Coordinates of C-alpha atoms in Angstrom, one line a residue:
X27 CA -87.6 46.6 26.8
X28 CA -84.7 47.8 28.8
X29 CA -82.0 45.3 29.9
X30 CA -80.0 46.1 32.9
X31 CA -76.4 44.5 33.1
X32 CA -75.7 42.7 36.3
X33 CA -72.7 43.9 38.3
X34 CA -70.8 41.2 40.2
X35 CA -68.1 41.7 42.7
X36 CA -64.8 40.0 42.6
X37 CA -64.9 40.0 46.3
X38 CA -68.1 37.9 46.5
X39 CA -67.2 34.2 46.3
X40 CA -70.8 33.2 46.0
X41 CA -71.1 35.0 42.8
X42 CA -67.9 33.4 41.0
X43 CA -67.9 29.8 42.1
X44 CA -68.2 28.1 38.5
X45 CA -65.5 30.3 37.0
X46 CA -63.0 29.5 39.8
X47 CA -63.3 25.8 39.4
X48 CA -62.5 25.8 35.8
X49 CA -59.3 27.8 36.2
X50 CA -58.0 25.6 39.0
X51 CA -58.5 22.5 37.0
X52 CA -56.6 24.0 33.9
X53 CA -53.7 25.1 36.2
X54 CA -53.5 21.6 37.8
X55 CA -53.5 19.9 34.4
X56 CA -50.8 22.3 33.1
X57 CA -48.6 21.7 36.2
X58 CA -49.1 17.9 35.8
X59 CA -48.1 18.1 32.1
X60 CA -45.0 20.1 33.0
X61 CA -44.0 17.6 35.7
X62 CA -44.5 14.6 33.3
X63 CA -42.6 16.4 30.6
X64 CA -39.8 17.3 32.9
X65 CA -39.7 13.7 34.2
X66 CA -39.4 12.4 30.7
X67 CA -36.7 14.8 29.8
X68 CA -34.9 14.1 33.0
X69 CA -35.1 10.4 32.5
X70 CA -33.7 10.8 29.0
X71 CA -31.0 13.1 30.2
X72 CA -30.2 10.6 32.9
X73 CA -30.1 7.8 30.4
X74 CA -27.9 9.8 27.9
X75 CA -25.5 11.3 30.5
X76 CA -25.1 8.5 33.0
X77 CA -26.0 5.3 31.1
X78 CA -24.6 6.2 27.7
X79 CA -22.8 9.4 28.5
X80 CA -19.3 8.2 27.6
X81 CA -20.4 6.8 24.2
X82 CA -22.5 9.9 23.3
X83 CA -19.7 12.3 24.4
X84 CA -17.4 10.4 22.1
X85 CA -19.8 10.6 19.2
X86 CA -20.3 14.3 19.7
X87 CA -16.6 14.9 19.8
X88 CA -16.0 12.7 16.8
X89 CA -18.7 14.7 14.8
X90 CA -16.8 17.9 15.7
X91 CA -13.1 16.7 15.9
X92 CA -11.6 14.7 13.2
X93 CA -8.3 12.8 13.1
X94 CA -6.7 13.1 9.6
X95 CA -3.9 10.7 9.3
X96 CA -1.1 11.7 6.9
X97 CA 1.1 9.1 5.3
X98 CA 4.8 9.7 5.0
X99 CA 6.6 10.3 1.8
X100 CA 8.5 7.1 0.9
X101 CA 12.3 7.4 0.9
X102 CA 13.8 8.0 -2.5
X103 CA 16.2 5.7 -4.2
X104 CA 19.3 7.1 -6.0
X105 CA 21.9 5.6 -8.2
X106 CA 25.6 5.8 -7.3
X107 CA 25.9 9.2 -9.2
X108 CA 22.9 10.8 -7.5
X109 CA 20.4 10.2 -10.3
X110 CA 16.8 9.5 -9.0
X111 CA 15.6 5.9 -9.6
X112 CA 12.4 6.0 -7.5
X113 CA 10.7 9.1 -5.9
X114 CA 7.1 10.3 -5.3
X115 CA 4.6 12.3 -7.2
X116 CA 1.5 14.1 -6.0
X117 CA -1.8 12.2 -6.7
X118 CA -5.4 12.0 -5.4
X119 CA -6.6 9.2 -3.3
X120 CA -10.1 8.3 -2.0
X121 CA -10.7 7.8 1.6
X122 CA -13.8 6.9 3.8
X123 CA -14.5 8.6 7.1
X124 CA -16.3 5.7 9.0
X125 CA -17.9 7.7 11.8
X126 CA -19.4 10.2 9.4
X127 CA -22.3 7.9 8.7
X128 CA -24.3 5.3 10.7
X129 CA -23.6 1.8 9.7
X130 CA -26.9 1.3 7.9
X131 CA -26.3 4.3 5.6
X132 CA -23.0 3.2 4.2
X133 CA -24.3 0.5 1.8
X134 CA -25.8 2.9 -0.8
X135 CA -22.9 5.2 -0.5
X136 CA -20.4 2.5 -1.1
X137 CA -22.4 1.2 -4.1
X138 CA -22.4 4.6 -5.6
X139 CA -18.7 5.1 -4.9
X140 CA -18.0 1.7 -6.5
X141 CA -19.7 2.8 -9.7
X142 CA -17.6 6.0 -9.9
X143 CA -14.1 4.8 -9.1
X144 CA -14.4 1.2 -10.6
X145 CA -13.5 -0.7 -7.4
X146 CA -15.9 -3.5 -6.4
X147 CA -18.3 -2.5 -3.6
X148 CA -17.3 -5.6 -1.7
X149 CA -13.7 -4.7 -1.7
X150 CA -14.5 -1.1 -0.4
X151 CA -16.9 -2.6 2.3
X152 CA -14.2 -5.0 3.4
X153 CA -11.8 -2.2 4.1
X154 CA -14.4 -0.2 6.0
X155 CA -15.2 -3.2 8.2
X156 CA -11.6 -3.9 8.9
X157 CA -11.2 -0.5 10.3
X158 CA -14.6 -0.5 12.0
X159 CA -17.7 1.8 11.6
X160 CA -17.1 3.9 14.6
X161 CA -13.4 4.7 13.8
X162 CA -12.5 8.3 13.4
X163 CA -9.6 7.4 11.2
X164 CA -9.7 7.8 7.4
X165 CA -9.7 4.6 5.5
X166 CA -7.8 4.5 2.2
X167 CA -9.9 2.7 -0.5
X168 CA -8.0 3.5 -3.7
X169 CA -4.6 4.1 -5.2
X170 CA -4.0 7.2 -7.2
X171 CA -7.0 8.1 -9.2
X172 CA -7.2 10.1 -12.5
X173 CA -8.3 13.7 -12.7
X174 CA -11.5 12.5 -14.5
X175 CA -12.5 10.4 -11.5
X176 CA -11.7 13.3 -9.1
X177 CA -14.1 15.4 -11.1
X178 CA -16.8 12.8 -11.1
X179 CA -16.5 12.4 -7.3
X180 CA -17.0 16.1 -6.9
X181 CA -20.0 16.1 -9.1
X182 CA -21.6 13.2 -7.0
X183 CA -20.5 14.6 -3.6
X184 CA -24.1 14.9 -2.3
X185 CA -24.5 11.2 -2.8
X186 CA -21.1 10.4 -1.2
X187 CA -21.3 11.9 2.3
X188 CA -18.3 10.5 4.2
X189 CA -16.2 10.0 1.1
X190 CA -13.1 12.2 0.8
X191 CA -10.5 12.9 -1.8
X192 CA -7.1 13.8 -0.4
X193 CA -3.8 14.6 -2.1
X194 CA -1.1 12.1 -1.4
X195 CA 2.4 11.3 -2.5
X196 CA 2.5 8.0 -4.6
X197 CA 5.5 6.1 -5.8
X198 CA 7.0 7.2 -9.1
X199 CA 9.7 5.7 -11.2
X200 CA 11.0 8.3 -13.7
X201 CA 12.8 5.8 -15.9
X202 CA 9.9 3.5 -16.5
X203 CA 11.0 -0.1 -16.8
X204 CA 14.7 0.6 -16.4
X205 CA 16.0 -1.5 -13.5
X206 CA 12.5 -2.7 -12.8
X207 CA 13.7 -6.0 -11.2
X208 CA 16.2 -4.2 -9.0
X209 CA 13.8 -1.5 -7.8
X210 CA 10.6 -3.7 -7.7
X211 CA 7.3 -2.0 -7.0
X212 CA 4.9 -1.0 -4.3
X213 CA 1.2 -1.9 -3.7
X214 CA -1.7 -1.9 -1.2
X215 CA -1.7 -4.3 1.7
X216 CA -3.9 -7.3 1.0
X217 CA -6.5 -8.6 3.4
X218 CA -4.3 -11.7 3.9
X219 CA -1.2 -9.6 4.8
X220 CA -3.1 -7.1 7.2
X221 CA -3.4 -9.2 10.4
X222 CA 0.4 -9.7 10.6
X223 CA 1.3 -6.2 9.6
X224 CA -1.2 -4.5 11.9
X225 CA 1.3 -5.3 14.7
X226 CA 3.8 -3.3 12.8
X227 CA 1.6 -0.2 12.5
X228 CA 0.1 -0.8 9.1
X229 CA -3.6 -0.1 8.4
X230 CA -6.1 -1.1 5.7
X231 CA -5.1 0.5 2.4
X232 CA -1.5 1.2 3.4
X233 CA 1.1 0.9 0.7
X234 CA 4.3 -1.1 1.1
X235 CA 7.1 -2.6 -1.0
X236 CA 6.1 -5.8 -2.8
X237 CA 9.2 -6.8 -4.7
X238 CA 12.8 -5.9 -5.4
X239 CA 14.5 -3.4 -3.2
X240 CA 11.1 -1.7 -2.4
X241 CA 10.4 -4.9 -0.5
X242 CA 14.0 -5.6 0.8
X243 CA 14.4 -2.0 2.1
X244 CA 10.8 -1.5 3.4
X245 CA 11.8 -0.6 6.9
X246 CA 14.1 2.2 5.7
X247 CA 11.9 3.5 3.0
X248 CA 8.6 3.5 4.7
X249 CA 8.9 6.5 7.2
X250 CA 6.4 7.3 10.0
X251 CA 2.8 8.4 9.8
X252 CA 1.8 11.8 11.1
X253 CA -1.6 13.6 11.1
X254 CA -3.8 16.4 12.2
X255 CA -6.5 16.8 14.8
X256 CA -8.9 19.3 13.3
X257 CA -12.3 20.8 14.4
X258 CA -14.9 20.7 11.7
X259 CA -18.4 22.2 11.2
X260 CA -21.6 20.3 10.4
X261 CA -20.6 20.2 6.7
X262 CA -17.1 18.8 7.4
X263 CA -15.4 22.1 6.7
X264 CA -12.2 22.6 8.8
X265 CA -12.6 25.3 11.3
X266 CA -9.2 25.1 13.0
X267 CA -6.3 22.8 13.5
X268 CA -6.1 21.6 17.1
X269 CA -2.7 19.9 16.8
X270 CA -0.6 18.1 14.4
X271 CA 2.3 15.7 14.0
X272 CA 4.2 16.0 10.7
X273 CA 4.8 12.7 9.0
X274 CA 8.4 11.6 9.0
X275 CA 9.7 10.8 5.4
X276 CA 11.5 7.5 4.8
X277 CA 15.2 7.3 4.5
X278 CA 16.8 7.9 1.2
X279 CA 19.0 5.1 -0.2
X280 CA 21.9 5.4 -2.6
X281 CA 22.5 2.3 -4.7
X282 CA 25.6 0.9 -6.4
X283 CA 23.8 0.9 -9.7
X284 CA 25.1 3.2 -12.4
X285 CA 22.0 4.5 -14.2
X286 CA 24.0 5.3 -17.4
X287 CA 25.4 1.8 -17.6
X288 CA 22.0 0.2 -16.7
X289 CA 20.4 2.0 -19.6
X290 CA 23.2 0.9 -22.0
X291 CA 22.9 -2.7 -20.9
X292 CA 19.2 -2.6 -21.2
X293 CA 19.7 -1.6 -24.9
X294 CA 22.5 -4.2 -25.4
X295 CA 20.2 -7.1 -24.2
X296 CA 17.3 -5.6 -26.2
X297 CA 14.5 -8.0 -26.7
X298 CA 16.4 -11.1 -25.9
X299 CA 15.1 -13.2 -23.0
X300 CA 17.8 -13.5 -20.4
X301 CA 19.8 -11.3 -18.2
X302 CA 23.1 -9.4 -17.7
X303 CA 24.8 -8.5 -14.5
X304 CA 27.9 -6.3 -14.1
X305 CA 29.8 -5.7 -10.8
X306 CA 33.0 -4.6 -9.3
X307 CA 35.1 -7.7 -8.6
X308 CA 36.9 -6.1 -5.8
X309 CA 34.0 -5.2 -3.5
X310 CA 30.9 -6.8 -4.9
X311 CA 29.1 -3.5 -5.9
X312 CA 26.5 -4.3 -8.6
X313 CA 26.9 -1.8 -11.4
X314 CA 24.0 -3.0 -13.6
X315 CA 21.5 -5.8 -13.3
X316 CA 19.2 -6.3 -16.3
X317 CA 16.5 -9.0 -16.8
X318 CA 14.2 -9.3 -19.7
X319 CA 11.2 -9.4 -20.3
X320 CA 10.5 -6.6 -17.7
X321 CA 7.6 -4.4 -16.6
X322 CA 6.9 -0.7 -15.7
X323 CA 6.7 -0.5 -11.9
X324 CA 4.5 2.7 -12.3
X325 CA 1.6 0.5 -13.3
X326 CA 1.3 -0.6 -9.7
X327 CA 1.4 2.9 -8.1
X328 CA -2.1 3.4 -9.2
X329 CA -5.0 1.1 -10.2
X330 CA -3.6 -1.1 -13.1
X331 CA -6.0 -1.3 -16.0
X332 CA -7.2 -4.6 -17.3
X333 CA -5.6 -3.9 -20.6
X334 CA -2.2 -3.3 -19.1
X335 CA -2.5 -6.4 -17.0
X336 CA -3.3 -8.5 -20.1
X337 CA -0.3 -7.1 -21.9
X338 CA 1.9 -8.2 -19.0
X339 CA 0.4 -11.7 -19.1
X340 CA 1.4 -12.0 -22.8
X341 CA 5.1 -11.8 -21.8
X342 CA 7.0 -14.9 -20.5
X343 CA 7.2 -14.3 -16.7
X344 CA 8.1 -10.6 -16.7
X345 CA 8.3 -10.4 -12.9
X346 CA 11.0 -13.1 -12.7
X347 CA 14.5 -11.6 -12.2
X348 CA 16.5 -14.0 -14.4
X349 CA 19.8 -12.8 -12.9
X350 CA 18.7 -14.6 -9.7
X351 CA 17.1 -17.7 -11.2
X352 CA 19.2 -20.9 -11.8
X353 CA 20.2 -22.7 -15.0
X354 CA 22.9 -25.3 -15.9
X355 CA 26.0 -23.1 -15.9
X356 CA 27.6 -25.3 -18.7
X357 CA 31.3 -24.7 -19.6
X358 CA 31.6 -21.6 -17.4
X359 CA 31.7 -24.1 -14.6
X360 CA 35.0 -25.5 -15.9
X361 CA 36.8 -22.9 -13.9
X362 CA 35.6 -24.6 -10.7
X363 CA 36.8 -28.0 -12.1
X364 CA 40.2 -26.6 -13.0
X365 CA 40.6 -24.9 -9.5
X366 CA 39.6 -28.2 -7.8
X367 CA 42.1 -30.2 -9.9
X368 CA 45.0 -27.9 -9.3
X369 CA 44.3 -27.4 -5.6
X370 CA 43.8 -31.0 -4.9
X371 CA 47.4 -31.5 -6.4
X372 CA 46.0 -34.1 -8.7
X373 CA 47.2 -32.0 -11.6
X374 CA 49.8 -29.2 -12.2
X375 CA 49.1 -26.2 -14.6
X376 CA 51.4 -27.8 -17.3
X377 CA 49.9 -31.2 -17.4
X378 CA 48.4 -32.4 -20.7
X379 CA 45.8 -35.0 -21.7
X380 CA 44.6 -36.4 -25.0
X381 CA 41.1 -35.4 -26.1
X382 CA 38.6 -37.3 -28.1
X383 CA 35.5 -36.9 -30.1
X384 CA 33.6 -38.2 -27.1
X385 CA 33.9 -40.2 -23.9
X386 CA 31.9 -43.4 -23.8
X387 CA 30.7 -44.3 -20.3
X388 CA 28.2 -47.0 -19.7
X389 CA 26.7 -46.6 -23.1
X390 CA 26.4 -42.8 -22.8
X391 CA 28.6 -40.5 -25.0
X392 CA 29.9 -37.2 -23.8
X393 CA 30.9 -35.3 -26.9
X394 CA 33.4 -32.5 -27.5
X395 CA 31.4 -29.6 -29.3
X396 CA 33.6 -29.9 -32.4
X397 CA 32.8 -33.7 -32.7
X398 CA 36.5 -34.4 -33.2
X399 CA 38.5 -33.5 -30.1
X400 CA 41.5 -31.2 -29.9
X401 CA 44.4 -33.5 -29.8
X402 CA 46.7 -33.6 -26.8
X403 CA 46.4 -30.3 -24.9
X404 CA 46.9 -28.7 -21.5
X405 CA 44.6 -26.6 -19.3
X406 CA 45.0 -23.4 -21.2
X407 CA 44.1 -24.8 -24.5
X408 CA 41.3 -26.9 -22.9
X409 CA 39.8 -23.7 -21.4
X410 CA 40.3 -21.7 -24.6
X411 CA 38.6 -24.3 -26.8
X412 CA 36.2 -25.5 -24.0
X413 CA 37.0 -29.2 -24.4
X414 CA 34.4 -31.4 -22.7
X415 CA 36.5 -34.6 -23.0
X416 CA 39.5 -32.9 -21.4
X417 CA 37.6 -31.7 -18.3
X418 CA 35.5 -34.9 -18.2
X419 CA 38.8 -36.9 -17.7
X420 CA 39.9 -34.4 -15.1
X421 CA 36.6 -34.7 -13.2
X422 CA 36.8 -38.5 -13.2
X423 CA 40.2 -38.5 -11.7
X424 CA 39.6 -35.9 -8.9
X425 CA 36.1 -37.1 -8.2
X426 CA 32.8 -35.3 -7.4
X427 CA 33.8 -34.7 -3.8
X428 CA 36.6 -32.3 -4.8
X429 CA 34.4 -30.6 -7.4
X430 CA 31.6 -30.1 -4.9
X431 CA 34.0 -28.8 -2.2
X432 CA 35.3 -26.1 -4.6
X433 CA 31.9 -25.3 -5.9
X434 CA 30.8 -24.2 -2.4
X435 CA 33.9 -22.3 -1.9
X436 CA 33.2 -20.2 -5.0
X437 CA 29.6 -19.6 -3.8
X438 CA 27.6 -22.2 -5.7
X439 CA 24.6 -23.9 -4.0
X440 CA 24.4 -20.9 -1.5
X441 CA 22.7 -17.6 -1.3
X442 CA 24.9 -14.9 -2.7
X443 CA 24.3 -12.4 0.1
X444 CA 22.6 -9.9 -2.1
X445 CA 19.8 -7.9 -0.5
X446 CA 17.3 -9.5 -3.0
X447 CA 17.4 -12.8 -1.1
X448 CA 13.6 -13.3 -1.3
X449 CA 13.8 -13.5 -5.0
X450 CA 17.1 -15.5 -5.4
X451 CA 17.3 -19.2 -6.0
X452 CA 20.5 -20.7 -4.6
X453 CA 20.8 -23.6 -7.1
X454 CA 22.2 -27.1 -6.7
X455 CA 25.7 -28.6 -6.2
X456 CA 24.9 -32.4 -6.6
X457 CA 26.7 -35.2 -4.8
X458 CA 25.9 -38.9 -4.1
X459 CA 23.9 -38.1 -1.0
X460 CA 21.9 -35.4 -2.7
X461 CA 21.1 -37.6 -5.7
X462 CA 19.9 -40.5 -3.5
X463 CA 17.7 -38.2 -1.4
X464 CA 16.2 -36.1 -4.2
X465 CA 16.1 -38.5 -7.2
X466 CA 16.3 -41.9 -5.4
X467 CA 19.2 -43.2 -7.5
X468 CA 22.8 -44.0 -6.9
X469 CA 25.7 -41.8 -8.3
X470 CA 27.3 -42.9 -11.5
X471 CA 30.6 -41.9 -13.1
X472 CA 28.6 -40.3 -15.8
X473 CA 27.2 -37.8 -13.2
X474 CA 30.8 -36.8 -12.3
X475 CA 31.6 -36.1 -15.9
X476 CA 28.4 -34.1 -16.3
X477 CA 29.2 -32.2 -13.2
X478 CA 32.7 -31.4 -14.3
X479 CA 31.4 -29.6 -17.4
X480 CA 28.5 -27.7 -15.7
X481 CA 25.7 -30.0 -16.9
X482 CA 23.4 -32.6 -15.4
X483 CA 22.1 -31.5 -12.0
X484 CA 24.4 -28.5 -11.5
X485 CA 22.3 -25.4 -11.2
X486 CA 23.6 -21.8 -10.7
X487 CA 22.4 -18.2 -11.2
X488 CA 24.1 -15.4 -13.0
X489 CA 25.3 -13.8 -9.8
X490 CA 27.1 -17.0 -8.7
X491 CA 28.9 -17.3 -11.9
X492 CA 29.9 -13.7 -11.6
X493 CA 31.2 -14.3 -8.1
X494 CA 33.3 -17.2 -9.4
X495 CA 34.7 -15.0 -12.2
X496 CA 35.4 -12.2 -9.7
X497 CA 37.3 -14.5 -7.5
X498 CA 39.7 -15.2 -10.3
X499 CA 40.0 -11.6 -11.2
X500 CA 40.5 -10.1 -7.7
X501 CA 43.3 -12.4 -6.5
X502 CA 41.4 -15.2 -5.0
X503 CA 38.7 -13.6 -2.9
X504 CA 35.0 -14.6 -2.6
X505 CA 33.0 -11.4 -2.7
X506 CA 29.6 -10.6 -1.4
X507 CA 27.5 -8.8 -4.2
X508 CA 25.4 -6.0 -2.9
X509 CA 23.2 -3.1 -4.1
X510 CA 23.4 -0.6 -1.3
X511 CA 26.3 1.9 -1.8
X512 CA 28.3 2.2 1.4
X513 CA 31.7 3.6 2.3
X514 CA 32.9 0.4 3.9
X515 CA 36.4 -0.9 3.2
X516 CA 36.3 -3.4 0.3
X517 CA 37.9 -6.0 2.6
X518 CA 34.6 -6.2 4.5
X519 CA 32.9 -7.6 1.5
X520 CA 35.3 -10.5 0.7
X521 CA 37.1 -13.5 2.1
X522 CA 40.1 -15.4 0.8
X523 CA 39.7 -18.7 -0.9
X524 CA 43.3 -19.6 -0.2
X525 CA 44.2 -20.5 -3.7
X526 CA 47.9 -20.8 -4.3
X527 CA 49.4 -17.9 -6.3
X528 CA 50.7 -20.3 -9.0
X529 CA 47.3 -21.9 -9.4
X530 CA 45.5 -18.6 -9.4
X531 CA 47.9 -17.3 -12.2
X532 CA 47.0 -20.5 -14.2
X533 CA 43.4 -19.8 -13.9
X534 CA 43.8 -16.2 -15.0
X535 CA 46.0 -17.3 -17.9
X536 CA 43.5 -19.9 -19.0
X537 CA 40.6 -17.4 -19.1
X538 CA 42.8 -14.9 -21.0
X539 CA 43.5 -17.6 -23.6
X540 CA 39.8 -17.7 -24.4
X541 CA 40.2 -14.2 -26.0
X542 CA 43.7 -14.7 -27.3
X543 CA 43.1 -17.8 -29.5
X544 CA 39.9 -19.5 -28.1
X545 CA 36.1 -19.2 -28.5
X546 CA 36.1 -15.4 -28.1
X547 CA 39.2 -14.6 -30.1
X548 CA 37.1 -12.7 -32.7
X549 CA 35.8 -10.4 -30.0
X550 CA 39.0 -8.9 -28.7
X551 CA 38.8 -5.1 -28.2
X552 CA 41.9 -3.1 -29.0
X553 CA 41.8 -0.6 -26.1
X554 CA 40.9 -3.1 -23.2
X555 CA 42.1 -6.6 -22.6
X556 CA 39.6 -9.2 -21.3
X557 CA 39.5 -12.7 -19.9
X558 CA 36.5 -15.0 -19.7
X559 CA 34.6 -18.2 -20.5
X560 CA 31.7 -19.2 -22.7
X561 CA 29.1 -21.8 -22.1
X562 CA 26.3 -23.5 -24.0
X563 CA 23.8 -25.3 -21.7
X564 CA 21.5 -28.0 -22.9
X565 CA 17.8 -27.6 -22.0
X566 CA 16.0 -30.4 -23.9
X567 CA 13.5 -30.3 -25.5
X568 CA 13.9 -26.5 -25.6
X569 CA 16.8 -24.8 -27.4
X570 CA 20.2 -24.3 -25.7
X571 CA 21.0 -21.5 -23.2
X572 CA 24.0 -19.2 -24.0
X573 CA 26.4 -18.0 -21.3
X574 CA 29.5 -15.8 -21.2
X575 CA 31.3 -14.4 -18.2
X576 CA 34.4 -12.2 -18.3
X577 CA 36.4 -9.6 -16.4
X578 CA 38.3 -6.5 -17.6
X579 CA 40.8 -5.0 -17.9
X580 CA 42.9 -8.2 -17.5
X581 CA 45.8 -6.4 -15.9
X582 CA 43.8 -4.5 -13.3
X583 CA 40.2 -5.7 -13.2
X584 CA 37.5 -3.2 -12.6
X585 CA 34.4 -5.0 -13.9
X586 CA 33.0 -8.5 -14.1
X587 CA 30.1 -9.1 -16.6
X588 CA 28.0 -12.3 -16.9
X589 CA 25.6 -12.5 -19.8
X590 CA 22.9 -15.1 -20.3
X591 CA 20.5 -15.6 -23.2
X592 CA 17.6 -18.0 -22.3
X593 CA 16.9 -20.8 -24.8
X594 CA 18.8 -18.7 -27.4
X595 CA 19.3 -21.7 -29.7
X596 CA 22.1 -22.2 -32.3
X597 CA 25.5 -20.4 -32.0
X598 CA 26.1 -21.0 -28.3
X599 CA 27.7 -18.8 -25.7
X600 CA 30.6 -17.5 -27.8
X601 CA 28.3 -16.3 -30.7
X602 CA 25.3 -15.1 -28.7
X603 CA 26.2 -14.2 -25.1
X604 CA 29.9 -13.2 -25.6
X605 CA 29.1 -10.1 -27.6
X606 CA 26.5 -8.9 -25.0
X607 CA 29.3 -9.1 -22.3
X608 CA 31.9 -7.5 -24.4
X609 CA 29.6 -4.6 -25.4
X610 CA 28.7 -4.2 -21.7
X611 CA 32.5 -3.7 -20.9
X612 CA 32.7 -1.1 -23.8
X613 CA 29.7 0.7 -22.4
X614 CA 31.3 0.7 -18.9
X615 CA 34.5 2.3 -20.2
X616 CA 32.5 5.1 -21.6
X617 CA 30.0 5.8 -18.8
X618 CA 32.4 5.4 -15.9
X619 CA 33.9 8.8 -16.9
X620 CA 30.6 10.6 -16.9
X621 CA 30.0 13.1 -14.1
X622 CA 27.8 12.8 -11.1
X623 CA 24.3 14.3 -11.2
X624 CA 24.3 18.1 -10.4
X625 CA 22.5 17.7 -7.1
X626 CA 24.2 14.4 -6.1
X627 CA 23.1 14.0 -2.4
X628 CA 25.4 12.8 0.3
X629 CA 23.4 10.1 2.0
X630 CA 24.2 8.2 5.2
X631 CA 21.9 5.2 4.9
X632 CA 21.3 3.1 8.1
X633 CA 22.1 -0.5 7.8
X634 CA 19.0 -2.7 7.3
X635 CA 18.3 -5.2 10.0

């Protein structure tokens, strides 16, 4: 059988009706699909561009353009000869880039980061939330980290998207714990500090001065932040720098401290608990300020270990600057009593009084330290031997009002003016009104006797005792102690106490007598003459405190030294504190001749406001 193929004509509609219907329906469906798809795309584009256009444009830009803030290098601190006391060293710091991840993805990243760097996840999260999840700024979440942690972060980088390790200058103290209480230390802003400091341009994770001059000079040392605006690819690699503002380093500050003398005095004080301050009596420049126990401020430039923190806790208040804390000044205060007696014209320099084993007032006995008295003596002998019964009689005659008046003139009961005011305790000059208000009791004659010998409720710090000594040494001027080295005329740092020349000479002669035949006669040094006063302060039930304050050379004073040994026990000021002060003078005479540092910078430091 033969089959014949049927030929159809494309021009004959009757022959192709079924095929044509199918093609048209397919085309119509295709067109409808395209229209619907385009409508959906158009609607989405309309939503993205018009409704959320600004937000998505910002997100797109932030994924491509990154703002990398650069902290400034903190201003350096130098001693008077140009030796570096505080500078910076390069370290690595961990940052988060908030916008790199959606909010919901940060939790596992933060948890893993916490495990690597040893900072609680909640602490890291709090810093991120303070800055905000959509912030393009880097958020600092750590202090300096060890090379070991840097390596660990690199190894886990796939799990830590949005985490960056950046080089940064961190505070460094090349001399360790030397002058720790003067310099202070730096640390990160706390959550409690941040709200107030945001207004001053600080941000989460910023570092600022926490104590000492780091705190007092924060405005000068801080500097100004800079940064870079960079374009990055999908992997965060920088493609190009779009713009930059270099950070502005903080101002360098030159201090009055002499590092060589500071080190010498640190060795002289040794492990004794107490303090020593040395200053120029003519202009108030602090040459050395030592307090013990101390701490190494470098510990706070990074993450302090638990072991290091525990070691600090074992010490007795290592962060307290004992030079600026108050104690009963004891017999060093007899200088004030003598000045008040002579200036009130109740006594003349050559008056004499009998002394006794003790004064009996209302059933209370005020003993001389030798338990026998010193016979009939004048002011020079009374100061040299430190007779309590002599100055107790003087105090009863001139009254507490005169003593209080001259206490304030010398600087007691007031802030000294030093830049470390935040850490200074100004002490107490008691009087009847003060006692009634604070203690709720009337004033008794025994209070006046106690006051006249620097006991009872009289409280003073080492700096105030040094200021009093300086006033006698420099010709009767109250000086303002300071730590910033400036080229100002010395007259700007002092004011006259208007002590008569005769009475001033008597005060100087009485302090010289302490070394000539008094409580410090065994400590006279052949090549430098000194004048000063010892003191032994009661602190029941604990052991006594030991004081000694002096100036040298006697003929033309260059240095005042006040030494204090806290709860030193037996021996008193002449046996324990006096050698510390004398050795400090000897050290000063040696180191003052040493040359400046080779690269001693000339610094014009702005006055802090």
